[in-house]
CSV table of C-alpha atoms in Angstrom, one decimal:
chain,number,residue,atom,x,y,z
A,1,UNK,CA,0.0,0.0,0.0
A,2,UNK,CA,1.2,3.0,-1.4
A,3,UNK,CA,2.0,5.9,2.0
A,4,UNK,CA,-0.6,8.3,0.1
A,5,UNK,CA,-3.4,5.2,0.4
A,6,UNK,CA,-2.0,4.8,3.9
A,7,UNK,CA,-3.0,8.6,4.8
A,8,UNK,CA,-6.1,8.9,2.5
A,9,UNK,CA,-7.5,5.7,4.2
A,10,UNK,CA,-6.9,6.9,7.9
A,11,UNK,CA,-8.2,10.6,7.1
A,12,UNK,CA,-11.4,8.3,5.8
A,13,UNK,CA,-11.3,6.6,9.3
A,14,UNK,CA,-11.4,9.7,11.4
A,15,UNK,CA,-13.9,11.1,9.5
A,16,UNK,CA,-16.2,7.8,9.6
A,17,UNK,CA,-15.0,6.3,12.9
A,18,UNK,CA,-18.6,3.6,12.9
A,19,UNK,CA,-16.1,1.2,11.4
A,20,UNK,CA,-14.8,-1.9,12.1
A,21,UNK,CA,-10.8,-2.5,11.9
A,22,UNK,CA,-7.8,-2.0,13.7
A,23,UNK,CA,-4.8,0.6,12.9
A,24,UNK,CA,-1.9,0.8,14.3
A,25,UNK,CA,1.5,2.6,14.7
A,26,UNK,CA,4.8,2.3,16.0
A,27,UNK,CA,5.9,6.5,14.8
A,28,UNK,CA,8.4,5.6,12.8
A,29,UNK,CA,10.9,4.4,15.2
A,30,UNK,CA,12.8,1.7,14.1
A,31,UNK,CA,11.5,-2.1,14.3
A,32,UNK,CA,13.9,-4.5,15.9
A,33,UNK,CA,12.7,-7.5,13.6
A,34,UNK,CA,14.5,-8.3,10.4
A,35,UNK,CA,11.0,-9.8,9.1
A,36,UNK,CA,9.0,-6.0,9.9
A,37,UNK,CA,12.1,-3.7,8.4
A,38,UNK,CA,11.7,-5.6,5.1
A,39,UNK,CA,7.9,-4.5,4.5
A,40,UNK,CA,7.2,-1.4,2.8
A,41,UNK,CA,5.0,-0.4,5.5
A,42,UNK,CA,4.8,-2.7,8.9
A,43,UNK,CA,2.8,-0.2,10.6
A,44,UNK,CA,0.1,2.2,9.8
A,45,UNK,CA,2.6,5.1,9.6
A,46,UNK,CA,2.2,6.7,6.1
A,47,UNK,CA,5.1,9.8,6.9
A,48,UNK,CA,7.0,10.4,9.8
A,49,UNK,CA,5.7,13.3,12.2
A,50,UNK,CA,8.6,15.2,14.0
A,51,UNK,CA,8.4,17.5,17.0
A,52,UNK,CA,5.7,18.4,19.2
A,53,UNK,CA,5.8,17.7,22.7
A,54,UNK,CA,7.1,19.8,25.4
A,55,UNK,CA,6.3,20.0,29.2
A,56,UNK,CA,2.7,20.2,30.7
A,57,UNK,CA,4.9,23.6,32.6
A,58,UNK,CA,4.9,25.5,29.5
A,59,UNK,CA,2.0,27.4,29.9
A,60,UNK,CA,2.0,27.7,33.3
A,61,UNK,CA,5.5,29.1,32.4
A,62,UNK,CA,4.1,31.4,30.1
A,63,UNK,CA,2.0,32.7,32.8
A,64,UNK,CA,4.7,33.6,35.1
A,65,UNK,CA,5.4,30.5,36.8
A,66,UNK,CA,9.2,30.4,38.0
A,67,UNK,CA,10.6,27.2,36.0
A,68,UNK,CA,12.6,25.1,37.8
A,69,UNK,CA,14.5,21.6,36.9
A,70,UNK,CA,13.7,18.2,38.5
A,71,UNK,CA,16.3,15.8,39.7
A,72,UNK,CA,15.3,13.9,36.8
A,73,UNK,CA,15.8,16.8,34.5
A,74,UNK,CA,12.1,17.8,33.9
A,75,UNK,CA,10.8,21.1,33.2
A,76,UNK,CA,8.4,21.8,36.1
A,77,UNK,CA,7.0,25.2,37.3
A,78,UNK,CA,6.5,26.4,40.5
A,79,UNK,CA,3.0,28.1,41.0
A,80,UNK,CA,2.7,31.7,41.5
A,81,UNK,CA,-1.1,31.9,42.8
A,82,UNK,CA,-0.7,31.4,46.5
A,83,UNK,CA,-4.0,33.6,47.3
A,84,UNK,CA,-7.5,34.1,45.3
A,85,UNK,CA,-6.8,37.7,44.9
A,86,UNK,CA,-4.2,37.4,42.9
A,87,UNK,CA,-6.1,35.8,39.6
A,88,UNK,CA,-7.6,39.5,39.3
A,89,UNK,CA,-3.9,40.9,38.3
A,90,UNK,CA,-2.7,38.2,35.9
A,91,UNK,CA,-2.4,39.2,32.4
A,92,UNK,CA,-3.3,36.8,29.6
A,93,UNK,CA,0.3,36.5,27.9
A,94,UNK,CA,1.0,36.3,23.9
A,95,UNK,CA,1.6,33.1,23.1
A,96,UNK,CA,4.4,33.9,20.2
A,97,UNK,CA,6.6,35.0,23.5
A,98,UNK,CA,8.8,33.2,26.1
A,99,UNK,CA,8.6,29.4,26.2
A,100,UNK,CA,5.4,29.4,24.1
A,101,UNK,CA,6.9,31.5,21.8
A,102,UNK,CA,10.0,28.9,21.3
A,103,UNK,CA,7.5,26.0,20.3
A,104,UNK,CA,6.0,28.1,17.9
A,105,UNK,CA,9.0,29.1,15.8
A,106,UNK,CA,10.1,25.7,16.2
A,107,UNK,CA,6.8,24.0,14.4
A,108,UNK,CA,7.6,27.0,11.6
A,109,UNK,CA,11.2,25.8,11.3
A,110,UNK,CA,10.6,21.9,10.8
A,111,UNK,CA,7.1,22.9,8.6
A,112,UNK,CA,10.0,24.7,6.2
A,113,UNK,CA,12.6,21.7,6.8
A,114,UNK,CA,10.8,18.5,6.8
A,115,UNK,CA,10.8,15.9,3.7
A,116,UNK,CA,8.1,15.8,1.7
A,117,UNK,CA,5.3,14.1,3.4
A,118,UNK,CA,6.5,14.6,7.3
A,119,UNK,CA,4.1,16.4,9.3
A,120,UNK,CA,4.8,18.2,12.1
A,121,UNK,CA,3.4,17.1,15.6
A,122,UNK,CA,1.1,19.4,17.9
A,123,UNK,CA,2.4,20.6,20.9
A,124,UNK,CA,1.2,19.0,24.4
A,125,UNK,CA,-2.0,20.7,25.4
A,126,UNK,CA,-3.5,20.5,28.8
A,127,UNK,CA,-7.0,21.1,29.8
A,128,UNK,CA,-7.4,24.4,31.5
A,129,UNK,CA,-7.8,22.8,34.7
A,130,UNK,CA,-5.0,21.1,34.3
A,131,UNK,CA,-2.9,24.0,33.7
A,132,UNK,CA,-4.8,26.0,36.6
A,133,UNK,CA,-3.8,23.1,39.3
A,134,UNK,CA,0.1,23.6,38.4
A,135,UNK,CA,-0.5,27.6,38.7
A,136,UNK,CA,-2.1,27.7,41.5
A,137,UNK,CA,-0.5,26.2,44.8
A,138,UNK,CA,-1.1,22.7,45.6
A,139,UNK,CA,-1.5,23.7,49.3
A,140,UNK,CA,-4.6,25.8,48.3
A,141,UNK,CA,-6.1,25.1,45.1
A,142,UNK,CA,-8.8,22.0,46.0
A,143,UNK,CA,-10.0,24.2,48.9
A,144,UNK,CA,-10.4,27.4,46.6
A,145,UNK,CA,-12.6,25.4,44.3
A,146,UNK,CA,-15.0,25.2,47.2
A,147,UNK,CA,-14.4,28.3,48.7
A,148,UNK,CA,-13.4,30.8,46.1
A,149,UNK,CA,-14.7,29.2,42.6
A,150,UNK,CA,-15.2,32.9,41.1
A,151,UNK,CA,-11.8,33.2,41.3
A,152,UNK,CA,-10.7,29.8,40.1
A,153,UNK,CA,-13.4,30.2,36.9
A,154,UNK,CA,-11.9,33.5,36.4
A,155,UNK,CA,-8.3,31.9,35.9
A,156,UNK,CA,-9.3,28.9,34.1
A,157,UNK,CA,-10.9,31.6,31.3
A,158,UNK,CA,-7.9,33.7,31.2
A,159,UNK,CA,-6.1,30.0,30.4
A,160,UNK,CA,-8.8,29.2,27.9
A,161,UNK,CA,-8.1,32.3,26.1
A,162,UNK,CA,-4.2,31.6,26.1
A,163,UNK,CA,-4.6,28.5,25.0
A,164,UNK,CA,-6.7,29.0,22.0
A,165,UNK,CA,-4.6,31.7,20.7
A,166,UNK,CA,-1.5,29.6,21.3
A,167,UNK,CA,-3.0,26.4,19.6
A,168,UNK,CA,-4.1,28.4,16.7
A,169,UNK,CA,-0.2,29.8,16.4
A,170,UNK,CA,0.9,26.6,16.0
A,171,UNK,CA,-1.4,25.3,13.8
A,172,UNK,CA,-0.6,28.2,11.2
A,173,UNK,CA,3.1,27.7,12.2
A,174,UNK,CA,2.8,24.1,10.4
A,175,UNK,CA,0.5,25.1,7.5
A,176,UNK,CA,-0.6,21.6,5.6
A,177,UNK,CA,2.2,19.9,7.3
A,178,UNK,CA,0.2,19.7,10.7
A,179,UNK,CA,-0.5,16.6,12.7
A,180,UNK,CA,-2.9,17.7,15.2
A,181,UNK,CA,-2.8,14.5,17.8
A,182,UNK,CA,-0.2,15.4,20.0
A,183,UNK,CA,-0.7,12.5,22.1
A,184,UNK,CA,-1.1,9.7,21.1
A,185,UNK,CA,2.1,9.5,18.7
A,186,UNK,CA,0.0,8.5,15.5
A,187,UNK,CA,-0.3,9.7,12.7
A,188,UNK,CA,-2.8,12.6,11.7
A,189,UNK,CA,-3.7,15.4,9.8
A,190,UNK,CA,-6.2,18.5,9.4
A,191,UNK,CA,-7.2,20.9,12.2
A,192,UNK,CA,-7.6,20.0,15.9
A,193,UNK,CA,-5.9,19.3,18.7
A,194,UNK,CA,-5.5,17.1,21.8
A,195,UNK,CA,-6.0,18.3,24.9
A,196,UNK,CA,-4.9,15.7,28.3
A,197,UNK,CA,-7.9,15.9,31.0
A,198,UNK,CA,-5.7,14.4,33.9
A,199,UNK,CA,-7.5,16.1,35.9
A,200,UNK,CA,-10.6,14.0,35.7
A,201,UNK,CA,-9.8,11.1,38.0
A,202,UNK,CA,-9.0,13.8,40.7
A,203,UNK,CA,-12.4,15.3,41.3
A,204,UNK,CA,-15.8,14.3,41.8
A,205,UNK,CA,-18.1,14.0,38.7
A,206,UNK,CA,-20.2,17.1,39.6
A,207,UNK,CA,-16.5,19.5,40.4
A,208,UNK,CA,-15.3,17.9,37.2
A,209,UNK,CA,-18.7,19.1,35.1
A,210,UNK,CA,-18.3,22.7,36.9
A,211,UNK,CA,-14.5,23.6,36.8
A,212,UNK,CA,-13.6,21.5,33.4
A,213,UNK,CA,-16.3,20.4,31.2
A,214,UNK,CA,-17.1,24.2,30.2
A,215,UNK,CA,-13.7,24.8,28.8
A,216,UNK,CA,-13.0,21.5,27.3
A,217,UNK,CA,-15.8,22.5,25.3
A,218,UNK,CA,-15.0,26.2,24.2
A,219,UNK,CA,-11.7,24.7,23.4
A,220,UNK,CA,-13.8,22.0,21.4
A,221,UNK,CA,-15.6,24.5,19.6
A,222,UNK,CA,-12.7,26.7,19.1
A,223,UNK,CA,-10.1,25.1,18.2
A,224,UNK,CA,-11.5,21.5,17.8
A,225,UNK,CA,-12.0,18.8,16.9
A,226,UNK,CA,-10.4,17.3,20.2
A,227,UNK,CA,-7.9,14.4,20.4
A,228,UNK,CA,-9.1,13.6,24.0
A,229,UNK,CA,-7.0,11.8,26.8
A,230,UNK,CA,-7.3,11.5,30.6
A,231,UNK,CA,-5.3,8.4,31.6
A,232,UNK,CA,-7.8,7.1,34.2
A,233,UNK,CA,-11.4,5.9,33.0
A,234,UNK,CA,-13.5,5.1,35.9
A,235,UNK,CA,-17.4,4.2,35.5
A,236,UNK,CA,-18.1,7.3,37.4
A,237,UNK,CA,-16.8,9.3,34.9
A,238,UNK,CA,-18.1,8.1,31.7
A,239,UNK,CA,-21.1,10.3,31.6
A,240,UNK,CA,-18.4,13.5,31.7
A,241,UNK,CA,-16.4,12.0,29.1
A,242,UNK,CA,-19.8,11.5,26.3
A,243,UNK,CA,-20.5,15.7,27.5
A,244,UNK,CA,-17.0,16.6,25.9
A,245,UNK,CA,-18.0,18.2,22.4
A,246,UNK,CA,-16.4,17.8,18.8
A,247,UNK,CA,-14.1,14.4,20.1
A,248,UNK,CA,-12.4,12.8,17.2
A,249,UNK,CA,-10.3,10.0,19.1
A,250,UNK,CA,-10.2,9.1,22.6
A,251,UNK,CA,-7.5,8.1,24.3
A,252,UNK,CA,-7.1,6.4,28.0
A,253,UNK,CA,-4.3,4.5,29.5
A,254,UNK,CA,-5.7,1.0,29.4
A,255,UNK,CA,-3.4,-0.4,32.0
A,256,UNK,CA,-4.5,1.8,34.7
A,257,UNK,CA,-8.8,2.4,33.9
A,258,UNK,CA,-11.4,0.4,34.5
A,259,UNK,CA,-12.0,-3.3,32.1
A,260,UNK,CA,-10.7,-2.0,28.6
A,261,UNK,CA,-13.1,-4.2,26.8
A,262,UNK,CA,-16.5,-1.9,28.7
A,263,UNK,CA,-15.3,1.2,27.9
A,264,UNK,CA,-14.3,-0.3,24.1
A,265,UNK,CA,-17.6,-1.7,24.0
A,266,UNK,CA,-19.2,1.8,25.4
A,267,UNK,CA,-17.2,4.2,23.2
A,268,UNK,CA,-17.2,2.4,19.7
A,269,UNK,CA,-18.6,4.6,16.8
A,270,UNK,CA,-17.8,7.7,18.7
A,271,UNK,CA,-14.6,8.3,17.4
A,272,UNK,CA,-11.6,6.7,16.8
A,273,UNK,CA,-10.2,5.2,19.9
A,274,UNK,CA,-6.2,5.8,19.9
A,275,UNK,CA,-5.5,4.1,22.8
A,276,UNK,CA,-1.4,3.1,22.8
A,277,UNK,CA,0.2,-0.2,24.5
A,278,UNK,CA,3.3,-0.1,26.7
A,279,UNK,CA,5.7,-2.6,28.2
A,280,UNK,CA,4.3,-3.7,31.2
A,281,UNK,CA,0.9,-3.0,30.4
A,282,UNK,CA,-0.7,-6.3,30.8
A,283,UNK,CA,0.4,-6.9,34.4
A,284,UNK,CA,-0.9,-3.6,35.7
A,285,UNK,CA,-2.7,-4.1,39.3
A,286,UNK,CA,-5.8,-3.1,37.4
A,287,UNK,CA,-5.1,-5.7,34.4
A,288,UNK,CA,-5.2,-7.9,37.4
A,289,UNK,CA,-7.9,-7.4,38.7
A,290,UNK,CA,-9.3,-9.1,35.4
A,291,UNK,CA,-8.8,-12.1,36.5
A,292,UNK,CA,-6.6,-12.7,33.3
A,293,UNK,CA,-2.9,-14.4,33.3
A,294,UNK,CA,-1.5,-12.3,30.3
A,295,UNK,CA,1.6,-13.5,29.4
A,296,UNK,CA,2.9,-10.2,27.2
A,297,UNK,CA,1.9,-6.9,25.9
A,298,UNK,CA,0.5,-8.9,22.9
A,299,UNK,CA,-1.7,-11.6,25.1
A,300,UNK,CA,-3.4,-7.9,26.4
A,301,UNK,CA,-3.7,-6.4,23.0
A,302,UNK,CA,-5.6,-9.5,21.6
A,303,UNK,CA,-8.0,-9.4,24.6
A,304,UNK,CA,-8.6,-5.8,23.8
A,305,UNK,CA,-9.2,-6.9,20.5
A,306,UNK,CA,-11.5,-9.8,20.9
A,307,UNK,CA,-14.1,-6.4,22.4
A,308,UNK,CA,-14.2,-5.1,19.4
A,309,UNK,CA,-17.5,-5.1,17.9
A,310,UNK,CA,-19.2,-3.8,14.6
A,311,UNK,CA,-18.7,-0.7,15.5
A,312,UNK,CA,-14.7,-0.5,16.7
A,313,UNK,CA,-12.2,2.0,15.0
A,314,UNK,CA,-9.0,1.7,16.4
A,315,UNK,CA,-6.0,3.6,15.9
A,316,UNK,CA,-3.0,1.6,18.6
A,317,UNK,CA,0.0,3.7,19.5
A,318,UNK,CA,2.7,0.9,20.2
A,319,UNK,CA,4.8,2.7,22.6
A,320,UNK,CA,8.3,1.9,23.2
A,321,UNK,CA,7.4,-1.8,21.7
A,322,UNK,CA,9.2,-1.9,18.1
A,323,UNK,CA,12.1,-2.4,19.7
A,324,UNK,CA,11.4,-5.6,22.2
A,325,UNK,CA,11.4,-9.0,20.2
A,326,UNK,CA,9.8,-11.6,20.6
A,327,UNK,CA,6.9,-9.5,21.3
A,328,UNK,CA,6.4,-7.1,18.6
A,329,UNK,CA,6.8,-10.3,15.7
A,330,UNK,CA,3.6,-11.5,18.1
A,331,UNK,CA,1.9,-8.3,17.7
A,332,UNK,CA,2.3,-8.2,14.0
A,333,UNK,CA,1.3,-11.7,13.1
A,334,UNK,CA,-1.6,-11.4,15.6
A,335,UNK,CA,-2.5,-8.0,14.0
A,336,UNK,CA,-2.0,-9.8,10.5
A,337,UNK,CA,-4.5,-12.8,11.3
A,338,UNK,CA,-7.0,-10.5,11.8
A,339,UNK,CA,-6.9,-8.9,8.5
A,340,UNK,CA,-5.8,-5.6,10.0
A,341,UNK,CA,-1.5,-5.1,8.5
A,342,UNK,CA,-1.2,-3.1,5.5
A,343,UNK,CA,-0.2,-6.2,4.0
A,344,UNK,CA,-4.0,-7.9,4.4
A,345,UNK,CA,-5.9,-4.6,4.0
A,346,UNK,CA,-3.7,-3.9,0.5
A,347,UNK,CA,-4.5,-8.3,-0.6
């Protein structure tokens, strides 16, 4: 299958997402197996995307946040609201300055640079709540919800604002060579972007529907359609998740939510479900708590597989897997059986 197929077929997937079949992609890292790296295409990676990224701290950055290094080397940021009364006073930044700034010009220079056919990646985008939480201090921030939520609405629509401006930068930065899926790494194009909802699992259903469902949505409408994550699913939150507009893949970590094949068999049709497999994902304490002996990453795969119903569009990021033998040849020929390689799409 020719790479222009590749990408014509997978804009047709997003676009119809009531479809059952099974994409996947490995982001063009290279494949550990002899067997793979002699196929045209292994995966369903049509071009390389390059760049994108960047730490959740950028915006807060770009607020004012003083950024500091983790042992580890991360970019964090620490947060500058320590009382209510200081949302009033802080300025909505340009986004083509500081830190923000950076990630723009650097999406212009690889949308000027790249090969023909790479794309360039979206940045990481965090829901406004998210962004609020690392602003605001820890120490303070869950009781202001309660006791001060002008305040903390007032902040998350200044972030809003940002964000929207700064999403819409980068998008014009990249042109026709933007991939608007940040996260998951696969492969994408047209408008959009993802946005990471983290802070779902940390707040009740009814906090969650007050403080971040309003501006998931004005980002949905804005600047959509949305490439949604939050890594934790849990029953209570489902309803939430359907009320978040303009979705065109959602994402979860399946290792760490509630029974992958529920939440497959509740979300199918919606959109395109990118969820991505890890190493150690199928021996998760909540893969556990299936009752399942997997014996690899593929074993899992294959039982999120067998969920699947009429209605199933996935699009797998294989994260950090290309490079682990025996188990991506078992992922592939699995994949294969099942009619789902370029190889038996393209026969």
């Amino acid at each position: 299958m020719e790479s222009a197929q590749m990408a014509e077929r997978l804009e047709q997937a997003f676009r119809t997402p009531d479809q059952n079949f099974c994409y996947y992609s490995a982001n063009s890292v290279p494949v550990a197996s002899p067997r793979l790296r002699a196929l045209e295409h292994w995966d369903w990676t049509p071009y390389p995307t390059r760049g994108g990224g960047g730490s959740p701290s950028l915006v807060p950055i770009a607020f004012g946040c003083r950024p500091v290094r983790l042992d580890n080397g991360v970019l964090w940021a620490e947060p500058r609201i320590t009382d209510y009364r200081q949302v009033a006073d802080l300025e909505i930044p340009d986004p083509r300055c500081g830190v923000t700034g950076e990630q723009i010009r650097r999406a212009a220079e690889l949308a000027a640079t790249l090969p023909p056919g790479e794309r360039v990646r979206n940045v990481d985008v965090q829901s406004p709540l998210s962004v609020a939480e690392l602003i605001w201090s820890s120490e303070t921030f869950y009781v202001d919800l309660l006791e001060h939520p002008d305040a903390v609405h007032e902040l998350l629509r200044k972030i809003t604002r940002f964000q929207i401006a700064y999403i819409r930068a980068v998008r014009e930065a990249a042109g026709d060579r933007y991939n608007p899926c940040g996260f998951p790494l696969i492969w994408s194009s047209g408008e959009g972007t993802m946005v990471g909802d983290d802070a779902l699992s940390l707040l009740s259903p009814a906090m969650h529907a007050e403080f971040s469902l309003p501006y998931l949505n004005e980002l949905a409408e804005a600047v959509g359609p949305l490439y949604y994550h939050s890594c934790t699913w849990r029953a209570s939150h489902l309803e939430n998740i359907r009320q978040v507009r303009n979705v065109i893949a959602y994402n979860w970590n399946a290792g760490n939510s509630d029974d992958p094949a529920e939440l497959i068999r509740e979300f199918s049709g919606r959109a395109v479900l990118a969820l991505h497999l890890a190493p150690g994902m199928h021996a998760t304490r909540d893969v556990r708590k299936l009752g399942r002996n997997f014996g690899d990453e593929a074993d899992f795969l294959e039982y999120c597989l067998d969920a699947m119903t009429g209605h199933t569009c996935f699009y797998w990021w294989l994260e950090g897997l290309a490079d682990r033998l025996p188990v991506i040849e078992k992922i592939y020929d699995l994949l294969n059986e099942r009619g789902y390689t370029p190889q038996a799409a393209a026969r």
